[in-house]
GROMACS .gro file of C-alpha atoms in nm:
model
  421
    1MET     CA    1  -0.412  -4.845   0.668
    2LYS     CA    2  -0.663  -4.771   0.942
    3ASP     CA    3  -0.752  -4.421   1.056
    4LEU     CA    4  -0.558  -4.310   1.362
    5LEU     CA    5  -0.877  -4.156   1.510
    6PRO     CA    6  -1.194  -4.351   1.575
    7SER     CA    7  -1.478  -4.281   1.337
    8ARG     CA    8  -1.687  -4.107   1.604
    9ALA     CA    9  -1.435  -3.817   1.596
   10PHE     CA   10  -1.605  -3.707   1.277
   11SER     CA   11  -1.965  -3.748   1.394
   12PRO     CA   12  -2.210  -3.469   1.301
   13ALA     CA   13  -2.224  -3.350   1.663
   14LEU     CA   14  -1.848  -3.314   1.689
   15LYS     CA   15  -1.827  -3.152   1.347
   16PHE     CA   16  -2.084  -2.895   1.461
   17THR     CA   17  -1.893  -2.837   1.787
   18ALA     CA   18  -1.566  -2.788   1.600
   19ALA     CA   19  -1.730  -2.548   1.355
   20LEU     CA   20  -1.888  -2.354   1.641
   21CYS     CA   21  -1.556  -2.326   1.824
   22PHE     CA   22  -1.388  -2.206   1.505
   23CYS     CA   23  -1.656  -1.940   1.454
   24LEU     CA   24  -1.628  -1.824   1.813
   25LEU     CA   25  -1.251  -1.800   1.786
   26ALA     CA   26  -1.281  -1.613   1.458
   27PHE     CA   27  -1.532  -1.370   1.609
   28SER     CA   28  -1.309  -1.319   1.911
   29SER     CA   29  -1.016  -1.246   1.679
   30ILE     CA   30  -1.220  -0.994   1.481
   31GLN     CA   31  -1.329  -0.825   1.805
   32ALA     CA   32  -0.969  -0.802   1.924
   33GLU     CA   33  -0.855  -0.631   1.603
   34ASN     CA   34  -1.106  -0.346   1.621
   35TRP     CA   35  -1.064  -0.031   1.829
   36PRO     CA   36  -1.423   0.070   1.904
   37ARG     CA   37  -1.383   0.342   2.169
   38PHE     CA   38  -1.134   0.562   2.354
   39ARG     CA   39  -0.830   0.346   2.438
   40GLY     CA   40  -0.963   0.031   2.279
   41ILE     CA   41  -1.219  -0.239   2.350
   42ASP     CA   42  -1.224  -0.210   2.729
   43GLY     CA   43  -1.047   0.124   2.769
   44SER     CA   44  -0.729  -0.054   2.876
   45GLY     CA   45  -0.505   0.090   2.607
   46LEU     CA   46  -0.362  -0.258   2.539
   47SER     CA   47  -0.304  -0.429   2.206
   48SER     CA   48  -0.131  -0.757   2.126
   49GLU     CA   49  -0.083  -0.671   1.758
   50LYS     CA   50   0.270  -0.717   1.635
   51GLY     CA   51   0.498  -0.583   1.365
   52PHE     CA   52   0.501  -0.214   1.449
   53PRO     CA   53   0.845  -0.053   1.443
   54GLN     CA   54   1.012   0.175   1.694
   55SER     CA   55   1.169   0.374   1.412
   56TRP     CA   56   1.021   0.494   1.084
   57THR     CA   57   1.026   0.781   0.834
   58GLU     CA   58   0.771   0.973   0.631
   59LYS     CA   59   0.813   0.722   0.348
   60ASP     CA   60   0.687   0.439   0.568
   61TYR     CA   61   0.332   0.572   0.607
   62ALA     CA   62   0.066   0.384   0.413
   63TRP     CA   63  -0.121   0.713   0.381
   64HIS     CA   64  -0.147   1.059   0.530
   65LYS     CA   65  -0.456   1.279   0.525
   66GLU     CA   66  -0.515   1.640   0.624
   67LEU     CA   67  -0.837   1.696   0.818
   68PRO     CA   68  -1.020   2.030   0.812
   69GLY     CA   69  -1.029   2.237   1.126
   70LEU     CA   70  -0.892   2.115   1.456
   71GLY     CA   71  -0.940   1.807   1.671
   72HIS     CA   72  -0.789   1.621   1.964
   73SER     CA   73  -1.006   1.309   1.948
   74SER     CA   74  -0.868   0.970   1.856
   75PRO     CA   75  -1.016   0.761   1.576
   76SER     CA   76  -1.235   0.460   1.647
   77ILE     CA   77  -1.224   0.171   1.402
   78TRP     CA   78  -1.442  -0.122   1.307
   79GLY     CA   79  -1.348  -0.328   1.003
   80ASP     CA   80  -1.329  -0.105   0.697
   81ASN     CA   81  -1.458   0.205   0.877
   82LEU     CA   82  -1.255   0.466   1.064
   83PHE     CA   83  -1.443   0.740   1.250
   84VAL     CA   84  -1.282   1.065   1.361
   85THR     CA   85  -1.404   1.413   1.453
   86ALA     CA   86  -1.287   1.768   1.384
   87ALA     CA   87  -1.419   2.120   1.436
   88LEU     CA   88  -1.404   2.453   1.253
   89GLY     CA   89  -1.390   2.810   1.376
   90GLU     CA   90  -1.484   2.851   1.742
   91GLY     CA   91  -1.682   2.532   1.760
   92GLU     CA   92  -1.977   2.639   1.549
   93THR     CA   93  -1.914   2.356   1.299
   94ARG     CA   94  -1.834   2.001   1.412
   95TYR     CA   95  -1.762   1.709   1.180
   96LEU     CA   96  -1.776   1.334   1.203
   97PHE     CA   97  -1.574   1.167   0.926
   98CYS     CA   98  -1.589   0.809   0.807
   99LEU     CA   99  -1.269   0.709   0.629
  100ASP     CA  100  -1.141   0.390   0.473
  101PRO     CA  101  -0.864   0.282   0.716
  102LYS     CA  102  -0.674   0.110   0.434
  103THR     CA  103  -0.647   0.416   0.210
  104GLY     CA  104  -0.762   0.723   0.406
  105GLU     CA  105  -1.028   0.787   0.142
  106GLU     CA  106  -1.330   0.974   0.276
  107LYS     CA  107  -1.649   0.767   0.266
  108TRP     CA  108  -1.873   1.035   0.414
  109LYS     CA  109  -1.880   1.323   0.661
  110ARG     CA  110  -2.162   1.465   0.870
  111GLU     CA  111  -2.188   1.816   1.006
  112THR     CA  112  -2.333   1.935   1.337
  113LYS     CA  113  -2.400   2.304   1.393
  114LEU     CA  114  -2.359   2.442   1.744
  115LYS     CA  115  -2.290   2.780   1.904
  116LYS     CA  116  -1.947   2.934   1.934
  117SER     CA  117  -1.806   2.838   2.272
  118HIS     CA  118  -1.498   2.871   2.489
  119LYS     CA  119  -1.241   2.601   2.552
  120HIS     CA  120  -0.920   2.544   2.742
  121ARG     CA  121  -0.602   2.643   2.559
  122LYS     CA  122  -0.513   2.272   2.547
  123GLY     CA  123  -0.861   2.161   2.447
  124SER     CA  124  -1.055   2.145   2.123
  125TRP     CA  125  -1.419   2.144   2.014
  126ALA     CA  126  -1.365   1.788   1.889
  127SER     CA  127  -1.200   1.612   2.183
  128SER     CA  128  -1.453   1.330   2.224
  129THR     CA  129  -1.365   0.997   2.061
  130PRO     CA  130  -1.657   0.825   1.883
  131ALA     CA  131  -1.777   0.481   1.996
  132THR     CA  132  -1.896   0.207   1.762
  133ASP     CA  133  -2.050  -0.140   1.788
  134GLY     CA  134  -1.998  -0.251   1.429
  135GLU     CA  135  -2.338  -0.129   1.309
  136HIS     CA  136  -2.365   0.226   1.443
  137VAL     CA  137  -2.132   0.502   1.553
  138TYR     CA  138  -2.205   0.739   1.842
  139VAL     CA  139  -2.053   1.083   1.881
  140GLU     CA  140  -2.076   1.362   2.139
  141PHE     CA  141  -2.047   1.737   2.084
  142ALA     CA  142  -2.128   2.014   2.331
  143ASP     CA  143  -2.151   2.390   2.376
  144GLU     CA  144  -2.295   2.593   2.665
  145GLU     CA  145  -2.654   2.538   2.552
  146SER     CA  146  -2.652   2.180   2.421
  147TYR     CA  147  -2.485   1.849   2.492
  148MET     CA  148  -2.553   1.636   2.182
  149LEU     CA  149  -2.531   1.258   2.154
  150ILE     CA  150  -2.584   1.148   1.792
  151CYS     CA  151  -2.615   0.803   1.636
  152TYR     CA  152  -2.535   0.726   1.270
  153ASP     CA  153  -2.531   0.399   1.083
  154PHE     CA  154  -2.228   0.296   0.881
  155LYS     CA  155  -2.368   0.458   0.568
  156GLY     CA  156  -2.388   0.796   0.739
  157ASN     CA  157  -2.763   0.801   0.797
  158LYS     CA  158  -2.861   0.978   1.118
  159ILE     CA  159  -3.059   0.727   1.324
  160TRP     CA  160  -3.130   0.947   1.626
  161GLU     CA  161  -2.996   1.235   1.830
  162ARG     CA  162  -3.050   1.347   2.187
  163ASP     CA  163  -2.983   1.680   2.355
  164LEU     CA  164  -2.877   1.624   2.716
  165GLY     CA  165  -2.929   1.992   2.796
  166SER     CA  166  -2.696   2.277   2.882
  167PHE     CA  167  -2.331   2.211   2.951
  168THR     CA  168  -2.153   2.436   3.200
  169SER     CA  169  -1.778   2.397   3.217
  170GLN     CA  170  -1.469   2.601   3.275
  171HIS     CA  171  -1.276   2.424   3.000
  172GLY     CA  172  -1.532   2.276   2.757
  173HIS     CA  173  -1.628   1.916   2.685
  174GLY     CA  174  -1.395   1.617   2.663
  175SER     CA  175  -1.539   1.283   2.776
  176SER     CA  176  -1.633   1.011   2.524
  177PRO     CA  177  -1.934   0.778   2.495
  178MET     CA  178  -1.908   0.405   2.556
  179ILE     CA  179  -2.122   0.102   2.467
  180TYR     CA  180  -2.239  -0.177   2.694
  181LYS     CA  181  -2.462  -0.448   2.547
  182ASN     CA  182  -2.768  -0.265   2.407
  183LEU     CA  183  -2.680   0.063   2.579
  184VAL     CA  184  -2.476   0.369   2.486
  185ILE     CA  185  -2.365   0.551   2.800
  186ALA     CA  186  -2.289   0.923   2.832
  187THR     CA  187  -2.125   1.075   3.138
  188ASN     CA  188  -2.222   1.433   3.213
  189ASP     CA  189  -2.022   1.541   3.519
  190GLN     CA  190  -2.020   1.919   3.484
  191GLN     CA  191  -2.062   2.238   3.686
  192GLY     CA  192  -2.437   2.226   3.629
  193PRO     CA  193  -2.685   1.941   3.683
  194SER     CA  194  -2.481   1.622   3.640
  195SER     CA  195  -2.572   1.267   3.554
  196VAL     CA  196  -2.475   0.939   3.390
  197THR     CA  197  -2.735   0.836   3.132
  198ALA     CA  198  -2.782   0.508   2.946
  199PHE     CA  199  -2.969   0.520   2.617
  200ASN     CA  200  -3.109   0.238   2.409
  201LYS     CA  201  -2.849   0.230   2.136
  202LEU     CA  202  -3.101   0.154   1.862
  203ASN     CA  203  -3.362   0.427   1.925
  204GLY     CA  204  -3.205   0.670   2.174
  205GLU     CA  205  -3.468   0.620   2.443
  206ILE     CA  206  -3.346   0.669   2.800
  207VAL     CA  207  -3.314   0.335   2.978
  208TRP     CA  208  -3.187   0.481   3.304
  209LYS     CA  209  -3.043   0.804   3.440
  210ALA     CA  210  -2.833   0.842   3.754
  211ASP     CA  211  -2.805   1.190   3.901
  212ARG     CA  212  -2.460   1.290   4.021
  213ALA     CA  213  -2.317   1.532   4.276
  214VAL     CA  214  -2.201   1.859   4.120
  215ARG     CA  215  -1.856   2.012   4.140
  216ARG     CA  216  -1.605   2.049   3.858
  217THR     CA  217  -1.639   1.904   3.510
  218SER     CA  218  -1.492   1.558   3.462
  219TYR     CA  219  -1.322   1.468   3.134
  220ALA     CA  220  -1.289   1.097   3.209
  221THR     CA  221  -1.446   0.823   2.998
  222PRO     CA  222  -1.593   0.532   3.200
  223ILE     CA  223  -1.509   0.164   3.170
  224ILE     CA  224  -1.688  -0.165   3.235
  225VAL     CA  225  -1.517  -0.395   3.486
  226GLU     CA  226  -1.582  -0.769   3.479
  227HIS     CA  227  -1.442  -0.888   3.813
  228PRO     CA  228  -1.474  -1.264   3.874
  229ASN     CA  229  -1.639  -1.213   4.214
  230THR     CA  230  -1.895  -0.950   4.114
  231GLY     CA  231  -2.136  -0.869   3.837
  232PRO     CA  232  -2.043  -0.616   3.565
  233GLN     CA  233  -1.965  -0.269   3.701
  234LEU     CA  234  -1.969   0.068   3.530
  235ILE     CA  235  -1.677   0.266   3.670
  236CYS     CA  236  -1.702   0.645   3.659
  237VAL     CA  237  -1.476   0.907   3.813
  238SER     CA  238  -1.524   1.272   3.902
  239GLY     CA  239  -1.404   1.515   4.165
  240ALA     CA  240  -1.743   1.516   4.335
  241THR     CA  241  -1.786   1.139   4.352
  242GLY     CA  242  -1.430   1.005   4.338
  243ILE     CA  243  -1.429   0.656   4.193
  244SER     CA  244  -1.778   0.511   4.183
  245SER     CA  245  -1.928   0.183   4.065
  246LEU     CA  246  -2.274   0.172   3.908
  247ASP     CA  247  -2.479  -0.125   3.799
  248PRO     CA  248  -2.472  -0.085   3.417
  249GLU     CA  249  -2.817  -0.244   3.389
  250ASN     CA  250  -2.998   0.017   3.604
  251GLY     CA  251  -2.755   0.290   3.714
  252LYS     CA  252  -2.775   0.214   4.087
  253VAL     CA  253  -2.461   0.296   4.285
  254ILE     CA  254  -2.279  -0.014   4.413
  255TRP     CA  255  -1.990   0.156   4.590
  256THR     CA  256  -1.793   0.480   4.601
  257THR     CA  257  -1.463   0.601   4.740
  258GLY     CA  258  -1.612   0.940   4.828
  259GLU     CA  259  -1.501   1.260   4.661
  260PHE     CA  260  -1.159   1.324   4.515
  261PRO     CA  261  -0.983   1.640   4.635
  262MET     CA  262  -0.932   1.767   4.279
  263ARG     CA  263  -1.055   1.743   3.919
  264THR     CA  264  -1.052   1.422   3.713
  265VAL     CA  265  -0.926   1.428   3.354
  266SER     CA  266  -0.760   1.090   3.297
  267SER     CA  267  -0.988   0.788   3.269
  268PRO     CA  268  -1.001   0.487   3.501
  269VAL     CA  269  -0.819   0.167   3.406
  270TYR     CA  270  -0.855  -0.188   3.537
  271GLY     CA  271  -0.593  -0.457   3.577
  272GLU     CA  272  -0.459  -0.714   3.822
  273GLY     CA  273  -0.789  -0.702   4.011
  274LEU     CA  274  -0.771  -0.329   4.087
  275ILE     CA  275  -0.921  -0.011   3.941
  276PHE     CA  276  -0.678   0.280   3.911
  277ALA     CA  277  -0.778   0.646   3.875
  278THR     CA  278  -0.616   0.982   3.941
  279CYS     CA  279  -0.716   1.338   4.014
  280GLY     CA  280  -0.512   1.655   3.991
  281GLY     CA  281  -0.481   2.010   3.866
  282GLY     CA  282  -0.239   2.257   3.715
  283GLY     CA  283  -0.081   1.994   3.492
  284ARG     CA  284   0.000   1.754   3.776
  285GLY     CA  285  -0.164   1.448   3.920
  286LYS     CA  286  -0.219   1.481   4.294
  287LEU     CA  287  -0.367   1.151   4.407
  288LEU     CA  288  -0.407   0.797   4.270
  289TYR     CA  289  -0.619   0.520   4.416
  290GLY     CA  290  -0.596   0.149   4.339
  291VAL     CA  291  -0.934   0.008   4.438
  292ASP     CA  292  -1.056  -0.347   4.495
  293PRO     CA  293  -1.401  -0.344   4.327
  294THR     CA  294  -1.564  -0.611   4.546
  295GLY     CA  295  -1.707  -0.380   4.815
  296SER     CA  296  -2.034  -0.196   4.865
  297GLY     CA  297  -2.131   0.145   5.001
  298ASN     CA  298  -1.848   0.380   5.097
  299ILE     CA  299  -1.531   0.174   5.058
  300LYS     CA  300  -1.268   0.441   5.125
  301GLU     CA  301  -1.150   0.279   5.449
  302THR     CA  302  -1.177  -0.081   5.337
  303HIS     CA  303  -1.104  -0.136   4.967
  304ILE     CA  304  -0.838   0.117   4.862
  305LYS     CA  305  -0.541  -0.117   4.827
  306TYR     CA  306  -0.289   0.121   4.673
  307GLU     CA  307  -0.243   0.496   4.712
  308ARG     CA  308   0.013   0.730   4.563
  309SER     CA  309   0.056   1.108   4.573
  310THR     CA  310   0.380   1.177   4.382
  311LYS     CA  311   0.490   1.155   4.019
  312LEU     CA  312   0.139   1.106   3.883
  313PRO     CA  313  -0.039   1.185   3.556
  314TYR     CA  314  -0.318   1.442   3.547
  315VAL     CA  315  -0.436   1.412   3.184
  316PRO     CA  316  -0.274   1.086   3.057
  317THR     CA  317  -0.450   0.763   3.157
  318PRO     CA  318  -0.232   0.491   3.318
  319VAL     CA  319  -0.157   0.149   3.170
  320VAL     CA  320  -0.158  -0.186   3.352
  321TYR     CA  321   0.051  -0.452   3.179
  322GLU     CA  322   0.194  -0.783   3.299
  323GLY     CA  323   0.171  -0.709   3.669
  324HIS     CA  324   0.299  -0.353   3.647
  325LEU     CA  325   0.137  -0.011   3.655
  326TYR     CA  326   0.278   0.250   3.416
  327LEU     CA  327   0.222   0.616   3.503
  328TRP     CA  328   0.303   0.860   3.221
  329GLY     CA  329   0.303   1.212   3.364
  330ASP     CA  330   0.205   1.532   3.185
  331ALA     CA  331   0.562   1.662   3.207
  332GLY     CA  332   0.714   1.337   3.079
  333VAL     CA  333   0.795   1.174   3.412
  334VAL     CA  334   0.722   0.804   3.360
  335SER     CA  335   0.711   0.546   3.640
  336CYS     CA  336   0.683   0.167   3.657
  337VAL     CA  337   0.524   0.015   3.970
  338ASP     CA  338   0.534  -0.354   4.061
  339LEU     CA  339   0.177  -0.427   4.168
  340THR     CA  340   0.274  -0.739   4.364
  341THR     CA  341   0.511  -0.553   4.596
  342GLN     CA  342   0.365  -0.203   4.535
  343LYS     CA  343   0.723  -0.081   4.499
  344ASN     CA  344   0.840   0.171   4.240
  345VAL     CA  345   1.064  -0.014   3.992
  346TRP     CA  346   1.185   0.288   3.796
  347THR     CA  347   1.107   0.653   3.728
  348GLU     CA  348   1.253   0.826   3.422
  349ARG     CA  349   1.196   1.153   3.242
  350ILE     CA  350   1.096   1.146   2.874
  351ALA     CA  351   1.133   1.483   2.702
  352GLY     CA  352   0.813   1.671   2.620
  353ASP     CA  353   0.474   1.767   2.761
  354TYR     CA  354   0.188   1.519   2.720
  355SER     CA  355  -0.188   1.559   2.682
  356SER     CA  356  -0.238   1.220   2.516
  357SER     CA  357  -0.252   0.883   2.692
  358PRO     CA  358  -0.002   0.602   2.641
  359VAL     CA  359  -0.110   0.276   2.480
  360CYS     CA  360   0.079  -0.051   2.505
  361ILE     CA  361   0.129  -0.235   2.175
  362ASN     CA  362   0.301  -0.571   2.205
  363GLY     CA  363   0.495  -0.462   2.512
  364VAL     CA  364   0.591  -0.109   2.399
  365LEU     CA  365   0.429   0.210   2.529
  366TYR     CA  366   0.353   0.467   2.258
  367CYS     CA  367   0.262   0.823   2.357
  368ILE     CA  368   0.256   1.143   2.146
  369ASP     CA  369   0.381   1.464   2.307
  370GLU     CA  370   0.220   1.804   2.253
  371ASN     CA  371   0.475   1.897   1.986
  372GLY     CA  372   0.373   1.593   1.782
  373GLU     CA  373   0.663   1.362   1.859
  374VAL     CA  374   0.595   0.993   1.925
  375ALA     CA  375   0.775   0.870   2.235
  376MET     CA  376   0.825   0.497   2.292
  377VAL     CA  377   0.926   0.312   2.608
  378ASP     CA  378   0.934  -0.061   2.679
  379ALA     CA  379   0.656  -0.170   2.916
  380SER     CA  380   0.905  -0.365   3.120
  381PRO     CA  381   1.067  -0.365   3.464
  382LYS     CA  382   1.387  -0.288   3.274
  383PHE     CA  383   1.373   0.067   3.141
  384LYS     CA  384   1.439   0.123   2.774
  385ALA     CA  385   1.341   0.424   2.563
  386TYR     CA  386   1.358   0.474   2.187
  387GLU     CA  387   1.434   0.776   1.974
  388LYS     CA  388   1.126   0.992   1.924
  389ILE     CA  389   0.956   1.021   1.584
  390LYS     CA  390   0.845   1.366   1.465
  391LEU     CA  391   0.501   1.400   1.306
  392GLY     CA  392   0.541   1.766   1.210
  393ASP     CA  393   0.225   1.897   1.378
  394GLN     CA  394   0.106   1.940   1.737
  395SER     CA  395  -0.097   1.661   1.894
  396HIS     CA  396  -0.308   1.587   2.201
  397ALA     CA  397  -0.453   1.262   2.061
  398THR     CA  398  -0.396   0.906   2.178
  399VAL     CA  399  -0.241   0.644   1.948
  400VAL     CA  400  -0.482   0.390   1.794
  401VAL     CA  401  -0.404   0.044   1.653
  402ALA     CA  402  -0.643  -0.185   1.466
  403ASN     CA  403  -0.628  -0.456   1.200
  404GLY     CA  404  -0.254  -0.428   1.145
  405ARG     CA  405  -0.246  -0.049   1.126
  406MET     CA  406  -0.139   0.223   1.366
  407PHE     CA  407  -0.311   0.562   1.345
  408LEU     CA  408  -0.142   0.881   1.465
  409ARG     CA  409  -0.362   1.188   1.489
  410THR     CA  410  -0.229   1.544   1.518
  411PHE     CA  411  -0.426   1.869   1.536
  412LYS     CA  412  -0.488   1.868   1.160
  413HIS     CA  413  -0.353   1.544   1.019
  414LEU     CA  414  -0.400   1.168   1.038
  415TYR     CA  415  -0.119   0.921   0.961
  416CYS     CA  416  -0.145   0.548   0.900
  417LEU     CA  417   0.149   0.318   0.965
  418GLU     CA  418   0.111  -0.046   0.864
  419ALA     CA  419   0.262  -0.331   1.061
  420LYS     CA  420   0.544  -0.520   0.895
  421LYS     CA  421   0.442  -0.865   0.776
   0.00000   0.00000   0.00000
């Protein structure tokens, strides 16, 4: 019987091409399973992983670990390494932990000594989520005198550290580092001299530094936007600059909306061709822009395509999923907006106060309230909420999912919930 395919289908060239495609797909899959920064790979808060329940009990956790001190940061995960921070006392001792995400076993911890410092009643001295590229992990800690960016390898060896100088803030530090190609980027929008700085991720040398206008401290973590009609853009937000786009290769400003009227705490998010960011104060969001990122210069009058001033988050970051924008407010008011029509589809109140950001896992929004209860709502034009799950400890941390595991961080504990196979 003859082969159904001609013999050239198995030529060396085609075999190589097939092998290369397989490797690329495998690498892409591995990338998608990791959670290397605040709110995932691109800061979107989206995960396609499946098998996570909307109801569980204490017996369902794969493991549970108590962490020393206090922390509001989320873990970051790459392969068999989970990184999370905590702080003791009044911020004089800060920790970076490396845990085994399968078991919770501690691989190593590293200590950073700083001065005692003030914080907001809803803040912590370990609110910054580490960032990792699979070889190194980068962590930020700050007090009034020093803003530290530290690089470790996966064995816990300190590779380099940089002090960005004094940090002046009413409420302490809260933004997180991010990685772009060979750069690690730190935003430093504070009440003193402000900047965005890109460091060589291997040696800590400054590659570029962009000075920023000064007003109130920003707690937002930037994102990289890959729009099909532009080059890569680094999107930063602050009260003084509003939403601004920088060239991530050199730090030059591409466009800006002009200043926001209030402080920025939630981070920007990109979806459906628009960048969304909010500002606010007093526990309420006051203004949201949806910005087309294809402009240049001051784009306030030309490229703001969506604007909203009611029922907005101040601290939680929005989610864009399947053509809809989900706005999870600090007081539990959640809205779904159809981005095609720009009409509000539904607005519902979910019990609790929220200082974490929602993430969307396989079409369900997960968000932990300040009392440590996990709220779940379908990311759908049809509203559906699930019964909340109690963690037993307060929480301001955002849910993390990687490699078939969900991680729930409270002030002093870390829980691991495995997906059902």
